[in-house]
Short mmCIF file of N, CA and C in Angstrom, two decimals:
data_model
loop_
_atom_site.label_atom_id
_atom_site.label_comp_id
_atom_site.label_asym_id
_atom_site.label_seq_id
_atom_site.Cartn_x
_atom_site.Cartn_y
_atom_site.Cartn_z
N MET A 26 0.82 -1.19 0.00
CA MET A 26 0.00 0.00 0.00
C MET A 26 0.87 1.26 0.00
N LEU A 27 1.80 1.31 0.93
CA LEU A 27 2.70 2.46 1.00
C LEU A 27 3.49 2.60 -0.30
N GLY A 28 3.95 1.46 -0.84
CA GLY A 28 4.71 1.48 -2.09
C GLY A 28 3.89 2.01 -3.25
N GLU A 29 2.61 1.62 -3.31
CA GLU A 29 1.73 2.09 -4.39
C GLU A 29 1.47 3.58 -4.28
N ASN A 30 1.23 4.07 -3.06
CA ASN A 30 1.00 5.51 -2.86
C ASN A 30 2.22 6.32 -3.26
N LEU A 31 3.39 5.83 -2.88
CA LEU A 31 4.64 6.50 -3.24
C LEU A 31 4.82 6.51 -4.75
N LYS A 32 4.52 5.38 -5.38
CA LYS A 32 4.65 5.26 -6.84
C LYS A 32 3.74 6.27 -7.55
N VAL A 33 2.51 6.41 -7.08
CA VAL A 33 1.56 7.36 -7.68
C VAL A 33 2.07 8.79 -7.53
N LYS A 34 2.59 9.13 -6.35
CA LYS A 34 3.12 10.49 -6.12
C LYS A 34 4.31 10.77 -7.03
N ILE A 35 5.20 9.78 -7.16
CA ILE A 35 6.38 9.95 -8.02
C ILE A 35 5.94 10.14 -9.47
N GLN A 36 4.95 9.37 -9.92
CA GLN A 36 4.48 9.49 -11.29
C GLN A 36 3.83 10.85 -11.55
N LYS A 37 3.12 11.39 -10.56
CA LYS A 37 2.53 12.72 -10.72
C LYS A 37 3.62 13.78 -10.86
N ILE A 38 4.63 13.69 -10.03
CA ILE A 38 5.75 14.64 -10.09
C ILE A 38 6.49 14.48 -11.41
N ALA A 39 6.72 13.23 -11.80
CA ALA A 39 7.49 12.95 -13.00
C ALA A 39 6.74 13.29 -14.28
N GLY A 40 5.41 13.28 -14.23
CA GLY A 40 4.62 13.52 -15.43
C GLY A 40 4.99 14.78 -16.17
N SER A 41 5.10 15.89 -15.46
CA SER A 41 5.44 17.16 -16.12
C SER A 41 6.88 17.15 -16.62
N LYS A 42 7.77 16.51 -15.89
CA LYS A 42 9.18 16.43 -16.30
C LYS A 42 9.32 15.57 -17.55
N ILE A 43 8.54 14.51 -17.62
CA ILE A 43 8.61 13.62 -18.78
C ILE A 43 8.10 14.34 -20.02
N LYS A 44 7.09 15.18 -19.86
CA LYS A 44 6.61 15.98 -21.01
C LYS A 44 7.72 16.88 -21.54
N ILE A 45 8.50 17.45 -20.63
CA ILE A 45 9.63 18.31 -21.04
C ILE A 45 10.67 17.47 -21.78
N LEU A 46 11.00 16.30 -21.23
CA LEU A 46 11.98 15.42 -21.89
C LEU A 46 11.52 15.02 -23.28
N LYS A 47 10.23 14.75 -23.42
CA LYS A 47 9.69 14.38 -24.73
C LYS A 47 9.79 15.54 -25.71
N LYS A 48 9.51 16.77 -25.23
CA LYS A 48 9.57 17.95 -26.09
C LYS A 48 10.98 18.20 -26.62
N ILE A 49 12.01 17.86 -25.83
CA ILE A 49 13.38 18.10 -26.31
C ILE A 49 13.91 16.93 -27.13
N GLY A 50 13.04 15.95 -27.41
CA GLY A 50 13.40 14.89 -28.33
C GLY A 50 13.93 13.61 -27.70
N LEU A 51 13.86 13.51 -26.38
CA LEU A 51 14.31 12.28 -25.75
C LEU A 51 13.23 11.20 -25.86
N THR A 52 13.68 9.97 -25.92
CA THR A 52 12.79 8.81 -25.91
C THR A 52 13.24 7.89 -24.79
N ALA A 53 12.43 6.90 -24.49
CA ALA A 53 12.80 5.95 -23.44
C ALA A 53 14.11 5.24 -23.81
N ASN A 54 14.26 4.86 -25.07
CA ASN A 54 15.48 4.17 -25.49
C ASN A 54 16.70 5.09 -25.41
N LYS A 55 16.51 6.37 -25.73
CA LYS A 55 17.63 7.32 -25.60
C LYS A 55 18.03 7.48 -24.14
N LEU A 56 17.04 7.46 -23.24
CA LEU A 56 17.35 7.54 -21.81
C LEU A 56 18.12 6.30 -21.35
N THR A 57 17.75 5.13 -21.89
CA THR A 57 18.48 3.90 -21.57
C THR A 57 19.91 3.98 -22.09
N ILE A 58 20.08 4.54 -23.28
CA ILE A 58 21.43 4.70 -23.83
C ILE A 58 22.23 5.67 -22.98
N LEU A 59 21.60 6.75 -22.52
CA LEU A 59 22.29 7.68 -21.60
C LEU A 59 22.68 6.97 -20.31
N SER A 60 21.82 6.07 -19.85
CA SER A 60 22.13 5.27 -18.67
C SER A 60 23.37 4.41 -18.93
N SER A 61 23.39 3.74 -20.07
CA SER A 61 24.54 2.89 -20.42
C SER A 61 25.82 3.69 -20.58
N LEU A 62 25.73 4.86 -21.20
CA LEU A 62 26.91 5.73 -21.33
C LEU A 62 27.41 6.18 -19.96
N SER A 63 26.48 6.48 -19.06
CA SER A 63 26.87 6.86 -17.69
C SER A 63 27.58 5.71 -16.99
N ILE A 64 27.13 4.49 -17.25
CA ILE A 64 27.79 3.30 -16.68
C ILE A 64 29.23 3.23 -17.17
N LEU A 65 29.41 3.39 -18.47
CA LEU A 65 30.75 3.29 -19.04
C LEU A 65 31.67 4.41 -18.55
N ILE A 66 31.14 5.61 -18.44
CA ILE A 66 31.95 6.73 -17.94
C ILE A 66 32.31 6.50 -16.48
N ALA A 67 31.35 6.03 -15.68
CA ALA A 67 31.64 5.71 -14.27
C ALA A 67 32.73 4.65 -14.20
N ALA A 68 32.62 3.62 -15.03
CA ALA A 68 33.63 2.55 -15.03
C ALA A 68 35.00 3.10 -15.39
N TYR A 69 35.05 4.01 -16.34
CA TYR A 69 36.33 4.64 -16.71
C TYR A 69 36.97 5.29 -15.49
N PHE A 70 36.18 6.06 -14.75
CA PHE A 70 36.73 6.73 -13.56
C PHE A 70 37.08 5.73 -12.47
N PHE A 71 36.31 4.66 -12.34
CA PHE A 71 36.68 3.61 -11.37
C PHE A 71 38.00 2.96 -11.78
N PHE A 72 38.18 2.70 -13.08
CA PHE A 72 39.46 2.16 -13.57
C PHE A 72 40.61 3.08 -13.19
N LYS A 73 40.36 4.38 -13.24
CA LYS A 73 41.38 5.38 -12.91
C LYS A 73 41.55 5.57 -11.40
N GLY A 74 40.70 4.88 -10.61
CA GLY A 74 40.80 4.99 -9.16
C GLY A 74 40.10 6.20 -8.58
N GLN A 75 39.25 6.84 -9.38
CA GLN A 75 38.55 8.05 -8.94
C GLN A 75 37.11 7.70 -8.53
N LEU A 76 36.96 7.30 -7.27
CA LEU A 76 35.67 6.82 -6.78
C LEU A 76 34.57 7.88 -6.83
N ILE A 77 34.86 9.08 -6.37
CA ILE A 77 33.82 10.11 -6.28
C ILE A 77 33.31 10.50 -7.67
N THR A 78 34.23 10.75 -8.60
CA THR A 78 33.82 11.12 -9.96
C THR A 78 33.05 9.97 -10.60
N GLY A 79 33.54 8.75 -10.44
CA GLY A 79 32.81 7.59 -10.94
C GLY A 79 31.45 7.47 -10.28
N GLY A 80 31.40 7.76 -8.99
CA GLY A 80 30.13 7.70 -8.26
C GLY A 80 29.11 8.69 -8.78
N ILE A 81 29.55 9.85 -9.19
CA ILE A 81 28.63 10.85 -9.75
C ILE A 81 27.99 10.32 -11.04
N PHE A 82 28.81 9.70 -11.90
CA PHE A 82 28.25 9.12 -13.13
C PHE A 82 27.40 7.89 -12.83
N MET A 83 27.73 7.18 -11.76
CA MET A 83 26.92 6.06 -11.33
C MET A 83 25.52 6.55 -10.92
N LEU A 84 25.47 7.67 -10.21
CA LEU A 84 24.18 8.25 -9.83
C LEU A 84 23.38 8.68 -11.06
N LEU A 85 24.08 9.22 -12.07
CA LEU A 85 23.39 9.57 -13.32
C LEU A 85 22.79 8.33 -13.98
N ASP A 86 23.54 7.22 -13.94
CA ASP A 86 23.01 5.97 -14.48
C ASP A 86 21.72 5.59 -13.78
N TYR A 87 21.74 5.61 -12.45
CA TYR A 87 20.54 5.24 -11.71
C TYR A 87 19.38 6.20 -11.99
N LEU A 88 19.67 7.47 -12.18
CA LEU A 88 18.63 8.45 -12.52
C LEU A 88 18.00 8.11 -13.87
N PHE A 89 18.85 7.96 -14.91
CA PHE A 89 18.32 7.64 -16.24
C PHE A 89 17.61 6.29 -16.24
N ASP A 90 18.17 5.31 -15.53
CA ASP A 90 17.57 3.99 -15.47
C ASP A 90 16.23 4.03 -14.74
N GLY A 91 16.11 4.93 -13.78
CA GLY A 91 14.86 5.04 -13.04
C GLY A 91 13.73 5.69 -13.82
N ILE A 92 14.07 6.49 -14.82
CA ILE A 92 13.00 7.18 -15.55
C ILE A 92 12.74 6.62 -16.94
N ASP A 93 13.63 5.77 -17.47
CA ASP A 93 13.41 5.29 -18.84
C ASP A 93 12.13 4.46 -18.96
N GLY A 94 11.93 3.54 -18.04
CA GLY A 94 10.72 2.71 -18.08
C GLY A 94 9.46 3.52 -17.81
N MET A 95 9.55 4.43 -16.84
CA MET A 95 8.42 5.30 -16.53
C MET A 95 8.07 6.16 -17.75
N PHE A 96 9.11 6.66 -18.42
CA PHE A 96 8.93 7.47 -19.63
C PHE A 96 8.19 6.64 -20.69
N ALA A 97 8.64 5.40 -20.89
CA ALA A 97 8.03 4.54 -21.91
C ALA A 97 6.56 4.27 -21.59
N ARG A 98 6.26 3.99 -20.32
CA ARG A 98 4.88 3.72 -19.94
C ARG A 98 4.00 4.97 -20.05
N MET A 99 4.53 6.11 -19.62
CA MET A 99 3.72 7.34 -19.62
C MET A 99 3.52 7.91 -21.03
N THR A 100 4.41 7.58 -21.95
CA THR A 100 4.26 8.06 -23.33
C THR A 100 3.75 6.95 -24.25
N ASN A 101 3.41 5.82 -23.66
CA ASN A 101 2.90 4.66 -24.40
C ASN A 101 3.85 4.25 -25.53
N THR A 102 5.15 4.22 -25.21
CA THR A 102 6.16 3.86 -26.21
C THR A 102 6.97 2.64 -25.80
N SER A 103 6.42 1.82 -24.90
CA SER A 103 7.12 0.60 -24.50
C SER A 103 7.31 -0.30 -25.72
N SER A 104 8.45 -0.96 -25.78
CA SER A 104 8.72 -1.86 -26.90
C SER A 104 9.58 -3.02 -26.44
N LYS A 105 9.55 -4.08 -27.22
CA LYS A 105 10.39 -5.25 -26.93
C LYS A 105 11.87 -4.87 -27.01
N ALA A 106 12.22 -4.06 -28.01
CA ALA A 106 13.62 -3.62 -28.15
C ALA A 106 14.05 -2.80 -26.94
N GLY A 107 13.17 -1.93 -26.46
CA GLY A 107 13.48 -1.13 -25.27
C GLY A 107 13.65 -1.99 -24.04
N PHE A 108 12.79 -3.01 -23.92
CA PHE A 108 12.88 -3.95 -22.81
C PHE A 108 14.23 -4.66 -22.81
N ILE A 109 14.64 -5.13 -23.99
CA ILE A 109 15.93 -5.83 -24.12
C ILE A 109 17.08 -4.87 -23.84
N LEU A 110 17.04 -3.69 -24.42
CA LEU A 110 18.09 -2.69 -24.21
C LEU A 110 18.23 -2.36 -22.73
N ASP A 111 17.11 -2.16 -22.05
CA ASP A 111 17.13 -1.83 -20.62
C ASP A 111 17.73 -2.98 -19.81
N HIS A 112 17.35 -4.21 -20.12
CA HIS A 112 17.87 -5.35 -19.36
C HIS A 112 19.35 -5.60 -19.63
N VAL A 113 19.79 -5.39 -20.86
CA VAL A 113 21.22 -5.53 -21.14
C VAL A 113 22.00 -4.48 -20.35
N SER A 114 21.47 -3.27 -20.31
CA SER A 114 22.12 -2.21 -19.54
C SER A 114 22.18 -2.57 -18.06
N ASP A 115 21.03 -3.01 -17.51
CA ASP A 115 20.95 -3.31 -16.07
C ASP A 115 21.73 -4.56 -15.68
N TYR A 116 21.57 -5.63 -16.43
CA TYR A 116 22.12 -6.92 -16.03
C TYR A 116 23.54 -7.16 -16.51
N VAL A 117 23.92 -6.57 -17.62
CA VAL A 117 25.24 -6.88 -18.20
C VAL A 117 26.20 -5.70 -18.08
N ILE A 118 25.85 -4.58 -18.68
CA ILE A 118 26.79 -3.46 -18.76
C ILE A 118 27.16 -2.94 -17.38
N ARG A 119 26.17 -2.89 -16.47
CA ARG A 119 26.44 -2.35 -15.14
C ARG A 119 27.50 -3.16 -14.38
N ARG A 120 27.67 -4.42 -14.70
CA ARG A 120 28.67 -5.26 -14.01
C ARG A 120 30.10 -4.81 -14.32
N ILE A 121 30.28 -3.99 -15.34
CA ILE A 121 31.62 -3.45 -15.65
C ILE A 121 32.17 -2.70 -14.45
N TRP A 122 31.28 -2.07 -13.68
CA TRP A 122 31.74 -1.37 -12.47
C TRP A 122 32.52 -2.30 -11.56
N TYR A 123 32.00 -3.51 -11.38
CA TYR A 123 32.63 -4.45 -10.47
C TYR A 123 34.08 -4.71 -10.89
N PHE A 124 34.25 -4.98 -12.19
CA PHE A 124 35.59 -5.28 -12.69
C PHE A 124 36.50 -4.05 -12.65
N ALA A 125 35.94 -2.89 -12.90
CA ALA A 125 36.73 -1.65 -12.83
C ALA A 125 37.21 -1.42 -11.40
N LEU A 126 36.36 -1.66 -10.42
CA LEU A 126 36.76 -1.50 -9.02
C LEU A 126 37.81 -2.53 -8.63
N ALA A 127 37.70 -3.74 -9.16
CA ALA A 127 38.71 -4.77 -8.88
C ALA A 127 40.03 -4.42 -9.56
N TYR A 128 39.97 -3.98 -10.81
CA TYR A 128 41.17 -3.60 -11.54
C TYR A 128 41.95 -2.53 -10.79
N SER A 129 41.22 -1.59 -10.19
CA SER A 129 41.86 -0.49 -9.46
C SER A 129 42.31 -0.89 -8.06
N GLY A 130 42.01 -2.11 -7.66
CA GLY A 130 42.47 -2.60 -6.36
C GLY A 130 41.55 -2.29 -5.19
N PHE A 131 40.35 -1.78 -5.46
CA PHE A 131 39.42 -1.48 -4.38
C PHE A 131 38.79 -2.74 -3.80
N ILE A 132 38.60 -3.77 -4.65
CA ILE A 132 38.09 -5.07 -4.21
C ILE A 132 38.82 -6.15 -4.98
N SER A 133 38.69 -7.38 -4.51
CA SER A 133 39.35 -8.49 -5.19
C SER A 133 38.42 -9.06 -6.27
N TYR A 134 39.01 -9.77 -7.21
CA TYR A 134 38.21 -10.43 -8.24
C TYR A 134 37.36 -11.54 -7.63
N LYS A 135 37.80 -12.10 -6.51
CA LYS A 135 37.01 -13.11 -5.80
C LYS A 135 35.70 -12.48 -5.31
N ILE A 136 35.78 -11.29 -4.76
CA ILE A 136 34.57 -10.59 -4.31
C ILE A 136 33.68 -10.25 -5.50
N VAL A 137 34.29 -9.86 -6.62
CA VAL A 137 33.51 -9.59 -7.84
C VAL A 137 32.75 -10.84 -8.26
N SER A 138 33.44 -11.98 -8.26
CA SER A 138 32.79 -13.24 -8.64
C SER A 138 31.62 -13.57 -7.72
N LEU A 139 31.84 -13.43 -6.42
CA LEU A 139 30.76 -13.70 -5.46
C LEU A 139 29.60 -12.72 -5.63
N ALA A 140 29.92 -11.46 -5.89
CA ALA A 140 28.87 -10.45 -6.08
C ALA A 140 28.03 -10.77 -7.32
N ILE A 141 28.68 -11.12 -8.41
CA ILE A 141 27.95 -11.44 -9.64
C ILE A 141 27.13 -12.72 -9.46
N PHE A 142 27.71 -13.73 -8.81
CA PHE A 142 26.98 -14.98 -8.56
C PHE A 142 25.76 -14.72 -7.68
N SER A 143 25.95 -14.00 -6.58
CA SER A 143 24.83 -13.76 -5.66
C SER A 143 23.73 -12.94 -6.33
N LEU A 144 24.12 -11.95 -7.11
CA LEU A 144 23.14 -11.14 -7.84
C LEU A 144 22.39 -12.01 -8.85
N THR A 145 23.13 -12.84 -9.58
CA THR A 145 22.53 -13.67 -10.62
C THR A 145 21.48 -14.62 -10.06
N ILE A 146 21.80 -15.31 -8.96
CA ILE A 146 20.82 -16.26 -8.43
C ILE A 146 19.62 -15.53 -7.82
N SER A 147 19.85 -14.38 -7.23
CA SER A 147 18.75 -13.61 -6.65
C SER A 147 17.80 -13.11 -7.74
N VAL A 148 18.36 -12.55 -8.80
CA VAL A 148 17.54 -12.04 -9.90
C VAL A 148 16.88 -13.20 -10.65
N PHE A 149 17.59 -14.32 -10.80
CA PHE A 149 17.03 -15.48 -11.49
C PHE A 149 15.75 -15.95 -10.82
N ILE A 150 15.81 -16.15 -9.51
CA ILE A 150 14.63 -16.68 -8.81
C ILE A 150 13.48 -15.68 -8.84
N SER A 151 13.81 -14.40 -8.74
CA SER A 151 12.78 -13.35 -8.80
C SER A 151 12.11 -13.33 -10.18
N ASN A 152 12.92 -13.40 -11.24
CA ASN A 152 12.37 -13.39 -12.60
C ASN A 152 11.61 -14.67 -12.90
N LEU A 153 12.09 -15.80 -12.38
CA LEU A 153 11.38 -17.06 -12.56
C LEU A 153 9.97 -16.96 -11.96
N ALA A 154 9.88 -16.38 -10.78
CA ALA A 154 8.57 -16.20 -10.13
C ALA A 154 7.65 -15.33 -10.99
N LYS A 155 8.21 -14.29 -11.61
CA LYS A 155 7.40 -13.41 -12.48
C LYS A 155 6.95 -14.15 -13.73
N ILE A 156 7.89 -14.85 -14.37
CA ILE A 156 7.58 -15.56 -15.61
C ILE A 156 6.51 -16.63 -15.38
N LYS A 157 6.64 -17.36 -14.29
CA LYS A 157 5.69 -18.43 -13.97
C LYS A 157 4.42 -17.91 -13.31
N LYS A 158 4.39 -16.58 -13.09
CA LYS A 158 3.23 -15.92 -12.47
C LYS A 158 2.90 -16.50 -11.10
N PHE A 159 3.94 -16.77 -10.34
CA PHE A 159 3.75 -17.25 -8.97
C PHE A 159 3.25 -16.11 -8.11
N LYS A 160 2.47 -16.46 -7.10
CA LYS A 160 2.06 -15.47 -6.11
C LYS A 160 3.29 -15.09 -5.30
N MET A 161 3.53 -13.80 -5.21
CA MET A 161 4.66 -13.29 -4.42
C MET A 161 4.22 -11.99 -3.76
N PRO A 162 4.75 -11.69 -2.58
CA PRO A 162 4.44 -10.39 -1.98
C PRO A 162 4.89 -9.26 -2.91
N SER A 163 4.12 -8.19 -2.98
CA SER A 163 4.45 -7.10 -3.90
C SER A 163 5.72 -6.36 -3.50
N TRP A 164 6.14 -6.47 -2.26
CA TRP A 164 7.28 -5.71 -1.77
C TRP A 164 8.61 -6.43 -1.94
N THR A 165 8.60 -7.66 -2.44
CA THR A 165 9.87 -8.37 -2.56
C THR A 165 10.75 -7.73 -3.63
N MET A 166 12.04 -7.91 -3.51
CA MET A 166 12.98 -7.38 -4.49
C MET A 166 14.10 -8.38 -4.71
N ALA A 167 14.88 -8.15 -5.74
CA ALA A 167 15.96 -9.07 -6.07
C ALA A 167 17.32 -8.39 -6.04
N TRP A 168 17.33 -7.08 -6.12
CA TRP A 168 18.58 -6.34 -6.26
C TRP A 168 19.02 -5.71 -4.95
N ALA A 169 20.30 -5.71 -4.73
CA ALA A 169 20.88 -4.92 -3.64
C ALA A 169 22.13 -4.22 -4.14
N ASP A 170 22.30 -4.17 -5.47
CA ASP A 170 23.53 -3.57 -6.00
C ASP A 170 23.57 -2.05 -5.85
N TRP A 171 22.48 -1.45 -5.40
CA TRP A 171 22.49 -0.03 -5.08
C TRP A 171 23.45 0.25 -3.92
N LEU A 172 23.86 -0.79 -3.21
CA LEU A 172 24.83 -0.62 -2.11
C LEU A 172 26.19 -0.16 -2.62
N ILE A 173 26.38 -0.17 -3.93
CA ILE A 173 27.63 0.36 -4.49
C ILE A 173 27.70 1.87 -4.25
N ILE A 174 26.54 2.52 -4.15
CA ILE A 174 26.53 3.98 -3.94
C ILE A 174 27.27 4.36 -2.66
N PRO A 175 26.86 3.84 -1.49
CA PRO A 175 27.65 4.21 -0.30
C PRO A 175 29.07 3.67 -0.35
N ALA A 176 29.27 2.56 -1.06
CA ALA A 176 30.62 1.99 -1.17
C ALA A 176 31.59 2.98 -1.78
N VAL A 177 31.20 3.59 -2.90
CA VAL A 177 32.13 4.49 -3.59
C VAL A 177 32.23 5.86 -2.92
N PHE A 178 31.15 6.32 -2.31
CA PHE A 178 31.20 7.64 -1.69
C PHE A 178 31.85 7.63 -0.30
N THR A 179 31.92 6.44 0.33
CA THR A 179 32.60 6.35 1.63
C THR A 179 33.99 5.76 1.50
N GLY A 180 34.27 5.13 0.36
CA GLY A 180 35.55 4.45 0.19
C GLY A 180 35.58 3.07 0.82
N GLN A 181 34.49 2.65 1.42
CA GLN A 181 34.40 1.34 2.08
C GLN A 181 33.87 0.29 1.09
N VAL A 182 34.58 0.13 -0.01
CA VAL A 182 34.10 -0.72 -1.11
C VAL A 182 33.98 -2.18 -0.68
N VAL A 183 34.99 -2.71 -0.02
CA VAL A 183 34.95 -4.12 0.40
C VAL A 183 33.78 -4.36 1.34
N LEU A 184 33.62 -3.52 2.34
CA LEU A 184 32.54 -3.69 3.32
C LEU A 184 31.18 -3.71 2.64
N PHE A 185 30.91 -2.73 1.78
CA PHE A 185 29.59 -2.66 1.16
C PHE A 185 29.38 -3.77 0.14
N PHE A 186 30.43 -4.23 -0.51
CA PHE A 186 30.28 -5.38 -1.40
C PHE A 186 29.95 -6.63 -0.60
N GLN A 187 30.57 -6.80 0.56
CA GLN A 187 30.26 -7.95 1.41
C GLN A 187 28.81 -7.89 1.87
N ILE A 188 28.36 -6.70 2.26
CA ILE A 188 26.95 -6.53 2.66
C ILE A 188 26.03 -6.85 1.48
N MET A 189 26.41 -6.40 0.28
CA MET A 189 25.61 -6.64 -0.92
C MET A 189 25.51 -8.14 -1.21
N ILE A 190 26.61 -8.85 -1.09
CA ILE A 190 26.62 -10.30 -1.34
C ILE A 190 25.69 -11.00 -0.36
N ILE A 191 25.81 -10.66 0.91
CA ILE A 191 24.95 -11.26 1.93
C ILE A 191 23.48 -10.92 1.64
N ALA A 192 23.22 -9.67 1.29
CA ALA A 192 21.84 -9.25 0.98
C ALA A 192 21.27 -10.03 -0.20
N HIS A 193 22.08 -10.26 -1.24
CA HIS A 193 21.59 -11.02 -2.39
C HIS A 193 21.26 -12.45 -2.00
N PHE A 194 22.09 -13.07 -1.16
CA PHE A 194 21.79 -14.43 -0.72
C PHE A 194 20.52 -14.46 0.13
N ILE A 195 20.34 -13.46 0.99
CA ILE A 195 19.12 -13.38 1.80
C ILE A 195 17.91 -13.19 0.90
N LEU A 196 18.01 -12.30 -0.09
CA LEU A 196 16.90 -12.08 -1.02
C LEU A 196 16.59 -13.35 -1.81
N PHE A 197 17.62 -14.09 -2.20
CA PHE A 197 17.42 -15.35 -2.92
C PHE A 197 16.63 -16.33 -2.05
N ILE A 198 17.08 -16.52 -0.82
CA ILE A 198 16.41 -17.46 0.09
C ILE A 198 14.99 -16.99 0.40
N MET A 199 14.84 -15.71 0.63
CA MET A 199 13.52 -15.16 0.94
C MET A 199 12.56 -15.34 -0.24
N ASN A 200 12.99 -14.99 -1.45
CA ASN A 200 12.13 -15.12 -2.62
C ASN A 200 11.83 -16.58 -2.94
N LEU A 201 12.81 -17.44 -2.77
CA LEU A 201 12.60 -18.88 -2.98
C LEU A 201 11.58 -19.40 -1.97
N SER A 202 11.71 -18.98 -0.73
CA SER A 202 10.77 -19.40 0.32
C SER A 202 9.36 -18.93 0.01
N PHE A 203 9.21 -17.66 -0.38
CA PHE A 203 7.89 -17.15 -0.74
C PHE A 203 7.32 -17.91 -1.93
N MET A 204 8.17 -18.20 -2.89
CA MET A 204 7.72 -18.88 -4.09
C MET A 204 7.11 -20.24 -3.74
N PHE A 205 7.79 -20.99 -2.87
CA PHE A 205 7.28 -22.31 -2.49
C PHE A 205 6.12 -22.22 -1.50
N TYR A 206 6.23 -21.33 -0.53
CA TYR A 206 5.20 -21.24 0.51
C TYR A 206 3.87 -20.73 -0.04
N LEU A 207 3.91 -19.67 -0.84
CA LEU A 207 2.67 -19.06 -1.32
C LEU A 207 2.05 -19.78 -2.52
N ASN A 208 2.78 -20.73 -3.09
CA ASN A 208 2.29 -21.40 -4.30
C ASN A 208 2.20 -22.91 -4.14
N ARG A 209 1.95 -23.36 -2.92
CA ARG A 209 1.86 -24.82 -2.70
C ARG A 209 0.47 -25.32 -2.94
#
């Protein structure tokens, strides 16, 4: 209930902004491309060891990623190509950050492997539940990779990656439990 009320308020606020974005020629797919470019620029700065600058572009990615789908729905321009582009950006391109942080020595490649594995199984079970149309609580989630934000702005990359890995495993177990319990 709280989530739905918040969503409605955000959409009302975003409605006028989306009209402006549409007037200047932006589309949902262009916003997704801007998100992907922000990912790559953030990764470049992470490769260079510049956490704060990379973090700023990371925030731009999350901003563009947060409005591209809303833009598509509000302008009735959702498409299969946009869906694929958005998921490639979210699931594949964004992982470049992990390797850039490892390359720069902020985390180990072992932690990167665990982070990608934990994220993959968490997202897999969540998407499986959606595809199979299983009953699931509306508040469940699969992602905790937003924890990279405090990681780069505090410099505590290892700590927040460890928290993220644990969170993904908890989300996996929680979603798997809901999937079996609510659909027996």
